[in-house]
Coordinates of C-alpha atoms in Angstrom, one line a residue:
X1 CA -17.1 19.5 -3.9
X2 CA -19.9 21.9 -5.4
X3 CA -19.5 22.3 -9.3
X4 CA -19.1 26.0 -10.4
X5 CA -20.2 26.6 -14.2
X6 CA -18.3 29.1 -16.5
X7 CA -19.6 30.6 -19.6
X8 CA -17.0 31.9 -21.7
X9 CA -17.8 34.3 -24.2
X10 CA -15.1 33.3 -26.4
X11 CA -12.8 30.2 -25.5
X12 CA -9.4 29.3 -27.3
X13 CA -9.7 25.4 -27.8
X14 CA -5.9 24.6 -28.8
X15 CA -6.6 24.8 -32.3
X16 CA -9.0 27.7 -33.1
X17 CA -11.7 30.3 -30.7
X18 CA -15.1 28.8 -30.3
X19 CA -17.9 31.1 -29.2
X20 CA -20.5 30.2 -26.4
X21 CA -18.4 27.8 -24.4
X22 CA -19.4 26.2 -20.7
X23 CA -16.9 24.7 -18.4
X24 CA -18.0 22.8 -15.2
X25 CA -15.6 23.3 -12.9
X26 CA -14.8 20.7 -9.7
X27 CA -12.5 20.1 -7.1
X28 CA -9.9 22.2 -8.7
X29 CA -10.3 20.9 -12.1
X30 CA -12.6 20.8 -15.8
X31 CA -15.2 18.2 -14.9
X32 CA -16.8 19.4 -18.9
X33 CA -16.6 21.6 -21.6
X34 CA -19.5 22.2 -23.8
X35 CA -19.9 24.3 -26.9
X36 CA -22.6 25.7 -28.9
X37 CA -24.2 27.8 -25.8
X38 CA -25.0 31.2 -26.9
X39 CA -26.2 32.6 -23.9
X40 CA -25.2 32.1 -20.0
X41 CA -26.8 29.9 -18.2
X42 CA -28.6 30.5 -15.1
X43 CA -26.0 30.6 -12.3
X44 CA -23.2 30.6 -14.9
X45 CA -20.2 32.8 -13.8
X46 CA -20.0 34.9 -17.1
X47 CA -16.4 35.9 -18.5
X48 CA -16.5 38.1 -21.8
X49 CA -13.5 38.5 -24.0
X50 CA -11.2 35.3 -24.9
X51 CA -10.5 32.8 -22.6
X52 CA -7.2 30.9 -22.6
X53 CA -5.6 28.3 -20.4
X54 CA -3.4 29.8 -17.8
X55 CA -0.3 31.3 -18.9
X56 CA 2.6 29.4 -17.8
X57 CA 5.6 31.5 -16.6
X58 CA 8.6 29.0 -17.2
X59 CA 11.4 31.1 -15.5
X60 CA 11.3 33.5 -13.2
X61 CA 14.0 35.7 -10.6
X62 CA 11.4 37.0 -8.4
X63 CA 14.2 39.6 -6.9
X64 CA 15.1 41.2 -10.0
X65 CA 11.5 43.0 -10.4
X66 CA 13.4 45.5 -7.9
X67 CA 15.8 45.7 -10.5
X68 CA 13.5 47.8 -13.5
X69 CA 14.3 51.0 -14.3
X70 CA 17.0 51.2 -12.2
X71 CA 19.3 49.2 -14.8
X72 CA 18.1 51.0 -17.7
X73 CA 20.2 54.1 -16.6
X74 CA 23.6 54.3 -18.7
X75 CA 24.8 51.9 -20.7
X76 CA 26.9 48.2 -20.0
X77 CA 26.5 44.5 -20.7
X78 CA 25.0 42.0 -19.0
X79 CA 28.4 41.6 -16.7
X80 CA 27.6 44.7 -15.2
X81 CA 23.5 44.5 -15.2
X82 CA 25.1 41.4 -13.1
X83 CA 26.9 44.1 -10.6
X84 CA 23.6 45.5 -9.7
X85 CA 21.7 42.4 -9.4
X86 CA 23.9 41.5 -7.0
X87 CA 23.4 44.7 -4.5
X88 CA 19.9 44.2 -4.1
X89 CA 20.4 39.9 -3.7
X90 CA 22.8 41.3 -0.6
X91 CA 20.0 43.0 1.2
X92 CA 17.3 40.4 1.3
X93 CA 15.9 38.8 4.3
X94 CA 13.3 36.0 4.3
X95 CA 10.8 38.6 4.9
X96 CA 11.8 41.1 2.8
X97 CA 11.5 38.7 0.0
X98 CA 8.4 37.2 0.9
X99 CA 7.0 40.4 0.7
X100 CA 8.8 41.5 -3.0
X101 CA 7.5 38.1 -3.8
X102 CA 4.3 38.1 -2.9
X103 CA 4.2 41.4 -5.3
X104 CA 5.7 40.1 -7.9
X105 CA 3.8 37.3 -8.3
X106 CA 0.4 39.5 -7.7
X107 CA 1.9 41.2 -10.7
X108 CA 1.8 37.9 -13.0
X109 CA -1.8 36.9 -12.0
X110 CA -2.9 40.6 -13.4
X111 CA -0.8 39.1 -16.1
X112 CA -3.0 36.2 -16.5
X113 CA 0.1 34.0 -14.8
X114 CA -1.4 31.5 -13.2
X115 CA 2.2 28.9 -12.9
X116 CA 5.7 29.8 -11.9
X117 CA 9.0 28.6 -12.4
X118 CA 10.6 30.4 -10.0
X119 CA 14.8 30.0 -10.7
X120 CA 15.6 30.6 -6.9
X121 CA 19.8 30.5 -5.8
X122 CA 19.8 32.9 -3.3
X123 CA 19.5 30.4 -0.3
X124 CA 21.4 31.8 2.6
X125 CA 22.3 34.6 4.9
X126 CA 24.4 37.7 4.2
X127 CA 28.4 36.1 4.0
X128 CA 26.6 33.2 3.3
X129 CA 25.9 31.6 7.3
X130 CA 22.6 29.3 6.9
X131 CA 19.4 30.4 8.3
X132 CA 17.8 28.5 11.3
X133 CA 15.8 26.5 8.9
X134 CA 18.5 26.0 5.8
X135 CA 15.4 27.0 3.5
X136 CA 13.8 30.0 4.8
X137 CA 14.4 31.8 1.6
X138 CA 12.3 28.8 -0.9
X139 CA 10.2 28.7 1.7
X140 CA 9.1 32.6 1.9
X141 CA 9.1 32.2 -1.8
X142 CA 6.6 29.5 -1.8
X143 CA 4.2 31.4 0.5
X144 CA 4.6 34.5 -1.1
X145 CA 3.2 32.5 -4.4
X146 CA 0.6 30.8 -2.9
X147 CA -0.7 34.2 -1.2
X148 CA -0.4 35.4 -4.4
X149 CA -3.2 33.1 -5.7
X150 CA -0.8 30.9 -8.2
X151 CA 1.4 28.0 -8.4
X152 CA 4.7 27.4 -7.9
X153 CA 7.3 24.9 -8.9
X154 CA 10.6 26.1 -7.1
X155 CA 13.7 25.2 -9.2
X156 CA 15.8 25.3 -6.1
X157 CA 19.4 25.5 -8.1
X158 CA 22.9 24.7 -7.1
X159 CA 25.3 27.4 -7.8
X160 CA 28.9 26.2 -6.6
X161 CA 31.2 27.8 -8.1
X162 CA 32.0 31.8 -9.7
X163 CA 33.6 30.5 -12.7
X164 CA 34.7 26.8 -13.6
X165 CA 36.0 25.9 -10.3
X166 CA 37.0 29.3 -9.0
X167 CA 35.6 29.7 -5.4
X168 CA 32.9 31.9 -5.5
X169 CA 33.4 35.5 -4.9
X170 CA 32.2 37.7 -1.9
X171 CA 28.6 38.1 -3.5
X172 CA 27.6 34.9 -4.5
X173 CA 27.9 33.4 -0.9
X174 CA 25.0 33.8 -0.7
X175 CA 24.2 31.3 -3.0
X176 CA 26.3 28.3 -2.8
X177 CA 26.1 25.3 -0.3
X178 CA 29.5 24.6 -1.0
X179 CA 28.7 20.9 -2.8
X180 CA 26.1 19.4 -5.1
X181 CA 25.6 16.7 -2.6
X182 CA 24.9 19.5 0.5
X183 CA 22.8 21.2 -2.1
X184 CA 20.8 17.7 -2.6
X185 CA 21.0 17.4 1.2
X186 CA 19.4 20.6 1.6
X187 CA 17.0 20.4 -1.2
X188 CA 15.6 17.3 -0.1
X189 CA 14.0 19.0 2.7
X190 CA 11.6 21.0 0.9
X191 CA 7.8 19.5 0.4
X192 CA 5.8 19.3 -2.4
X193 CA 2.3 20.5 -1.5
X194 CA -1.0 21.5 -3.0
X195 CA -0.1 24.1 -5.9
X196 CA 3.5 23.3 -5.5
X197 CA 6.0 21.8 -7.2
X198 CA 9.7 21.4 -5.9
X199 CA 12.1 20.8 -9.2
X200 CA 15.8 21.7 -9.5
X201 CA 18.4 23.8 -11.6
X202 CA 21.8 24.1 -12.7
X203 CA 22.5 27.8 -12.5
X204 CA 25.1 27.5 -15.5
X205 CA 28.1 25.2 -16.4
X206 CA 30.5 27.8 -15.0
X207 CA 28.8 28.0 -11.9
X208 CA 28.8 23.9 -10.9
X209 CA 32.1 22.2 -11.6
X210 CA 31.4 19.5 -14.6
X211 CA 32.1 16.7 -11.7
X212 CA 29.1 17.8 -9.9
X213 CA 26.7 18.2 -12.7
X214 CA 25.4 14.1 -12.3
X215 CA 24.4 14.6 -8.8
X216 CA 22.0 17.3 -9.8
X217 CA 21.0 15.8 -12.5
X218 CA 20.3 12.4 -10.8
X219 CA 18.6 14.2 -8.2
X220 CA 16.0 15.6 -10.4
X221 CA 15.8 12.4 -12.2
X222 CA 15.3 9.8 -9.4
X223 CA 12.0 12.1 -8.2
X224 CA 11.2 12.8 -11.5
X225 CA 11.1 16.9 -10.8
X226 CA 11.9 18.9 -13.7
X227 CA 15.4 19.9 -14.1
X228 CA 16.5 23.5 -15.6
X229 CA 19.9 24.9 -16.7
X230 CA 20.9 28.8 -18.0
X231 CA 22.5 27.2 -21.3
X232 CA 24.4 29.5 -23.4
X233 CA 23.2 32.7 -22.7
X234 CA 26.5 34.7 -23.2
X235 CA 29.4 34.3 -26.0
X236 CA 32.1 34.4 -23.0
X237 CA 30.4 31.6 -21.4
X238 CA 31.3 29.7 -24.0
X239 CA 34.3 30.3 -24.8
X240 CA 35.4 30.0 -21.2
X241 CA 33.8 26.3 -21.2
X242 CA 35.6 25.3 -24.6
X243 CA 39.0 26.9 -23.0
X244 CA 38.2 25.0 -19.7
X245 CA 36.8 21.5 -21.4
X246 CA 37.3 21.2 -24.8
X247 CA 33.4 21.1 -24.9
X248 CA 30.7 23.7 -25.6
X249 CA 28.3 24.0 -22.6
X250 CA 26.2 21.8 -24.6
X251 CA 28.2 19.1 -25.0
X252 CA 29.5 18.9 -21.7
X253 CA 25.6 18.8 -20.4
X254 CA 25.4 16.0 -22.6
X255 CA 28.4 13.9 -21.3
X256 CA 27.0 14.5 -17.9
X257 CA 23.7 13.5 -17.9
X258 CA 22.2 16.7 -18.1
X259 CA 20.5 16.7 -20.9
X260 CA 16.5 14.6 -21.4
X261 CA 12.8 15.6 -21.9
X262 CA 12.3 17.5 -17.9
X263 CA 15.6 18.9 -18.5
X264 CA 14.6 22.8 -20.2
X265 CA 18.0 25.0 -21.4
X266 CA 17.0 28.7 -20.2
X267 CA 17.8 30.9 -23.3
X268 CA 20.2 28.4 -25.5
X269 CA 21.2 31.6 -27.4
X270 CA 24.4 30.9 -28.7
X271 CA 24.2 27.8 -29.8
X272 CA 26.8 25.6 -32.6
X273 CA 24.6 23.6 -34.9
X274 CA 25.7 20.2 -33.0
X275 CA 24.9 21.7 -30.3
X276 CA 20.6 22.0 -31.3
X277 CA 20.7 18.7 -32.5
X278 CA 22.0 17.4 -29.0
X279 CA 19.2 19.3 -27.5
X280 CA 16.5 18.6 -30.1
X281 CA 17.3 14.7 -30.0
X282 CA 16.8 14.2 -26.3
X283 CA 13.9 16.5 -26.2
X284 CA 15.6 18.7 -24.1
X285 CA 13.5 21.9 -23.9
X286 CA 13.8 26.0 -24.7
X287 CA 12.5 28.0 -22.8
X288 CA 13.1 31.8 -24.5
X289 CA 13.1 35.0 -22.7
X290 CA 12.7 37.4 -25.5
X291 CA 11.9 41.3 -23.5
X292 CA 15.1 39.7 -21.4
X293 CA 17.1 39.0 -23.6
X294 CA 16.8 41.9 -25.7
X295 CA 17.0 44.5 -22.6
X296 CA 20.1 42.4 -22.0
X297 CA 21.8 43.0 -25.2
X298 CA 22.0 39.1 -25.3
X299 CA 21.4 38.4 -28.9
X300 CA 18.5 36.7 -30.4
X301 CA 18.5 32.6 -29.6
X302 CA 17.7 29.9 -32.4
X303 CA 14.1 28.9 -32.4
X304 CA 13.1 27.9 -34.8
X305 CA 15.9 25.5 -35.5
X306 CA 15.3 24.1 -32.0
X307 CA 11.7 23.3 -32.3
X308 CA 12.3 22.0 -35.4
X309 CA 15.0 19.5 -34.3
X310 CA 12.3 18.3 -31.3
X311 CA 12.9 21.0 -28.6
X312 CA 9.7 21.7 -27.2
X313 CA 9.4 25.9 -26.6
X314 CA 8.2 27.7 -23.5
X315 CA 8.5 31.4 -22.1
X316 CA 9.8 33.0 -19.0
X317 CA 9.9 36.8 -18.0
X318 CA 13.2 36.4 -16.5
X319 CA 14.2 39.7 -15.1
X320 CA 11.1 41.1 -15.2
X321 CA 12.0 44.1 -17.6
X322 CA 8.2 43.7 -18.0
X323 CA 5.6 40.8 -17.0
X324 CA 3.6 40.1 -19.9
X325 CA 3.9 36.5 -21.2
X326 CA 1.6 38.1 -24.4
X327 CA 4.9 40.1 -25.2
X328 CA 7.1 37.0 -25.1
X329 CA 5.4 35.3 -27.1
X330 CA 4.7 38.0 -30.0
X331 CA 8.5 39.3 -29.1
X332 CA 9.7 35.1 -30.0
X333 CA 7.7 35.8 -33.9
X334 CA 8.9 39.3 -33.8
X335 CA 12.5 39.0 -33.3
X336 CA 13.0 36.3 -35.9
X337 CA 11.0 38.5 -38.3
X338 CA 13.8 40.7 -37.9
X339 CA 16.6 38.7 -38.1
X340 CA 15.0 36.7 -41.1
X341 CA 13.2 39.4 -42.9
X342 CA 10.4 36.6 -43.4
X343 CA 7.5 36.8 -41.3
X344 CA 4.9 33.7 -39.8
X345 CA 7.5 31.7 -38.5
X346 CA 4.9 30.5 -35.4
X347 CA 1.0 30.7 -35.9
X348 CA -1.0 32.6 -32.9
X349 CA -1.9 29.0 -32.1
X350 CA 1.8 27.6 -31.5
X351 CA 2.7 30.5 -29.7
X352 CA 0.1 30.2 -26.9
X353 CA 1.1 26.8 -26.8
X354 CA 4.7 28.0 -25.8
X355 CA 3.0 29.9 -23.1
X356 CA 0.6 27.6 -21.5
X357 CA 0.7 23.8 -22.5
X358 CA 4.7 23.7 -23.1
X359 CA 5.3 25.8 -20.5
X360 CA 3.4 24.0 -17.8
X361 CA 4.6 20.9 -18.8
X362 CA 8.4 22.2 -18.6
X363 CA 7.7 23.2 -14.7
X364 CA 6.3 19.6 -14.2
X365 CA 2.4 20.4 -14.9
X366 CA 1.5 18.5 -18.1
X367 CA -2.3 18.5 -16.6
X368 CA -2.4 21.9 -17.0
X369 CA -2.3 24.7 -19.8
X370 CA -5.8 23.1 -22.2
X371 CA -9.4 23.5 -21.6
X372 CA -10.9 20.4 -21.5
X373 CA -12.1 17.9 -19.3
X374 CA -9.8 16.4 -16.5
X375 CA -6.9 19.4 -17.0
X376 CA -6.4 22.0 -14.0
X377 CA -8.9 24.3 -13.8
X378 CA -6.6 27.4 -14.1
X379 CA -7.3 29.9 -17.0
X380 CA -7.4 33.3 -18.1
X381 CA -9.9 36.2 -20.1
X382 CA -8.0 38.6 -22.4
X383 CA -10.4 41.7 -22.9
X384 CA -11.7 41.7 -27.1
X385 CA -13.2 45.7 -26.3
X386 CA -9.9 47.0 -25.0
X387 CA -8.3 50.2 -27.2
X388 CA -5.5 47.3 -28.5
X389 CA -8.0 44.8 -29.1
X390 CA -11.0 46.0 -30.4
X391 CA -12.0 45.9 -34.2
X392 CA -11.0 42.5 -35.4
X393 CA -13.9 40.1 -35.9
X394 CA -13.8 37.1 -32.6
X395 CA -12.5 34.2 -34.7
X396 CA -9.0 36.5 -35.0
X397 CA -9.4 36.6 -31.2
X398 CA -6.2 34.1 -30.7
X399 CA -4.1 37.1 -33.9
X400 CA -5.5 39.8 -31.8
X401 CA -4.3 38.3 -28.0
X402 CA -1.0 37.5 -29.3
X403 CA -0.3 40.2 -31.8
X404 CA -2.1 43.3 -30.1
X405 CA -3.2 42.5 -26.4
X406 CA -1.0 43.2 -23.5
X407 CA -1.4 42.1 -20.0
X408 CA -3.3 45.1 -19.4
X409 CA -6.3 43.7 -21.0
X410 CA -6.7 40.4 -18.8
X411 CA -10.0 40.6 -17.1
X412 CA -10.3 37.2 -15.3
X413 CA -7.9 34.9 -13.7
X414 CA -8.7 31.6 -12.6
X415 CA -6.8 28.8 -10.4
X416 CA -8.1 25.4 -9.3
X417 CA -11.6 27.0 -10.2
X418 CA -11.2 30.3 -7.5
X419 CA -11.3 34.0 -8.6
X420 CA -7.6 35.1 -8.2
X421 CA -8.2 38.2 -10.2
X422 CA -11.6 39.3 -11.1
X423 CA -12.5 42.3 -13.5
X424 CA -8.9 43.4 -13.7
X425 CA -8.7 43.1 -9.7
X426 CA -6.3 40.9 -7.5
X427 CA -8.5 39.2 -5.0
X428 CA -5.7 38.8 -2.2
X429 CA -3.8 42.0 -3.1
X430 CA -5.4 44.6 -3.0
X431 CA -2.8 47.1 -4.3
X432 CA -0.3 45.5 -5.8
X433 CA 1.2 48.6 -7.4
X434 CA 1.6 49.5 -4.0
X435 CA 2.6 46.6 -2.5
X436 CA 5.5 46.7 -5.1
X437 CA 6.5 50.0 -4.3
X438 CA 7.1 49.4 -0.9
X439 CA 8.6 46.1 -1.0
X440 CA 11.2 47.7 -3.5
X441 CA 11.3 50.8 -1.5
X442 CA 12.3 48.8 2.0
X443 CA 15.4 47.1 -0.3
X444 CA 17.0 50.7 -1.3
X445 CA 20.8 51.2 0.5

């Protein structure tokens, strides 16, 4: 394979921003890193700004970007956000969402998104009839990311049930194959392929009964594919798992196998302290959806006592309220300023950790999300001249990405070595404000 050199005028190395970087890049991957050039070399593809691994969405609902602004009229909970979400989910067709898809994730790559986790229940046809080919919806899902330019790991999830073994309702047909083991029957037929991962989820405890739990979670473990779980995202979840088991959603997790270092707890907001050792002690991971979670009215979820008890953080845009992993990460620090009134809880350092290393290695990528020699060659240049980002001196480049930089200000982003978005434009997509607009536009009743 011919070797493309980078030159990066600033490069985030894990620990701290080194100036004059080169990165030989070959079959897809960092062949070497070299430091201490000031200039480019001849033939050197020249990217100026910071340059950061790829960031790592770790949970995704690709249908919900059809969702923003829409939700934000009125007031409500999350019960009847859910209501909505559920109208649009009804109107989808395999090509109607690769093309929403295909949007969305053109979005992320302008995000400087180079890795999905895309959450994915809705499986079947309207009243809930299988397609010709059982998985026509993960499978428009993976083409719509790989047109998009960035991998995927599809966390096809079981969703059985609309409330501890209550049937599920009229909606959410949609999204149940009726058993865990016709879900792993089904499941098994999707193929892993180059920039794609298959993995699987638990939607929640309330939606697969607790006897069904260990055939996920053995299904995920005898492939070694990550495994990923909504864990405790609302108070009445809870307290309809204690009233149902005896057990927080937790602990019944834990009795079933659930629980390990691929497994990753989406949110873990409300959380007993047992409960964060349980999830600390297996290395169980967190991944936080902070502009989510607050547009939700969720609460704010315990991070810091989770990484602390061995919980290894990542991020994930969720909803899609906004796509801007920078945000999640400086929303994670921000929000438990807040609740604290003490501020540095996570350096600049740890939180782009969260949102590359951690988070590639939750969707089943731990050769991805560092610059050096033998990881994927899949990164990202955050513009240091931009309105937000211009003034501090380059060494704060990692304060100023995380603290001040949006996704407005990535220039560059990189996958397996290849241009997906170059000088702030998507290579494959054109106009993907447009390409939103009309894929959102074609799902209006």
């Amino acid at each position: 394979m011919p070797l493309t050199t980078y030159w990066l005028e600033h490069a985030w190395l894990d620990t701290h921003v080194e100036p004059g970087v080169t990165m030989e890049v070959s079959d897809g991957r960092i062949a070497a890193v070299r430091t201490g050039v000031d200039t480019p070399p001849p033939g050197a593809v020249a990217l100026r700004g910071l340059t950061i691994p790829g960031l790592a969405n770790t949970h995704s609902h690709a249908f919900h970007r059809a969702l923003r602004g829409t939700v934000q009229v009125g007031s409500g909970t999350f019960w009847t956000w859910r209501e909505v979400m559920y109208t649009v989910a009804q109107r989808l067709t395999p090509d109607s969402y690769f093309a929403l898809a295909r949007a969305v994730y053109a979005e992320m790559a302008l995000a400087g998104i180079t890795s999905v986790g895309e959450f994915h229940y809705l499986h079947h046809g309207p009243g809930g009839t299988p397609y010709a080919d059982p998985n026509a919806m993960g499978e428009a899902l993976i083409a719509a990311a790989t047109d998009a330019g960035i991998r995927i790991t599809l966390l096809d999830t079981a969703y059985l049930s609309s409330g501890f073994g209550a049937a599920p309702e009229q909606h959410q047909l949609r999204f149940t194959d009726g058993t865990a083991d016709a879900w792993a029957e089904r499941v098994s037929a999707l193929r892993e392929r180059d920039g794609v991962r298959i993995g699987a989820a638990i939607h929640s405890v309330r939606a697969v009964p607790a006897d069904q739990l260990a055939t996920v979670a053995r299904w995920a473990q005898d492939r070694e594919a990550p495994l990923h779980v909504h864990l405790s995202e609302q108070t009445a979840e809870n307290d309809a798992c204690l009233a149902a088991h005896g057990l927080t959603p937790t602990q019944l997790l834990a009795e079933h196998g659930v629980l390990g270092p691929r497994t990753t707890g989406v949110h873990n907001t409300h959380l007993t302290d047992a409960d964060i050792a349980l999830i600390g002690s297996s290395s169980t991971g967190t991944c936080m959806c902070p502009t989510t979670e607050r547009d939700l009215a969720d609460g704010i979820g315990p991070a810091v006592a989770l990484q602390r008890a061995g919980s290894p953080l990542s991020l994930g845009s969720d909803s899609h309220a906004v796509i801007d992993l920078l945000e999640e990460a400086r929303a994670m620090e921000l929000n438990e300023r807040l609740r604290t009134r003490t501020r540095g809880h996570w350096t600049a350092a740890a939180l782009l950790r969260a949102a590359t290393a951690d988070g590639h290695a939750a969707l089943g990528r731990p050769d991805a999300g560092t610059l050096e020699t033998g990881a994927l060659a899949d990164f990202t240049t955050i513009a240091l001249d931009s309105v937000r980002t211009a003034g501090p001196v380059p060494r704060l480049a990692a304060e100023t990405a995380v603290f001040a930089a949006s996704a407005a200000d990535v220039r560059h982003t990189v996958v397996a070595g290849r241009h997906v978005v170059r000088d702030g434009a998507h290579h494959s997509v054109p106009d993907v404000a447009g390409a939103l607009a009309d894929s959102i536009a074609a799902l209006r009743g």
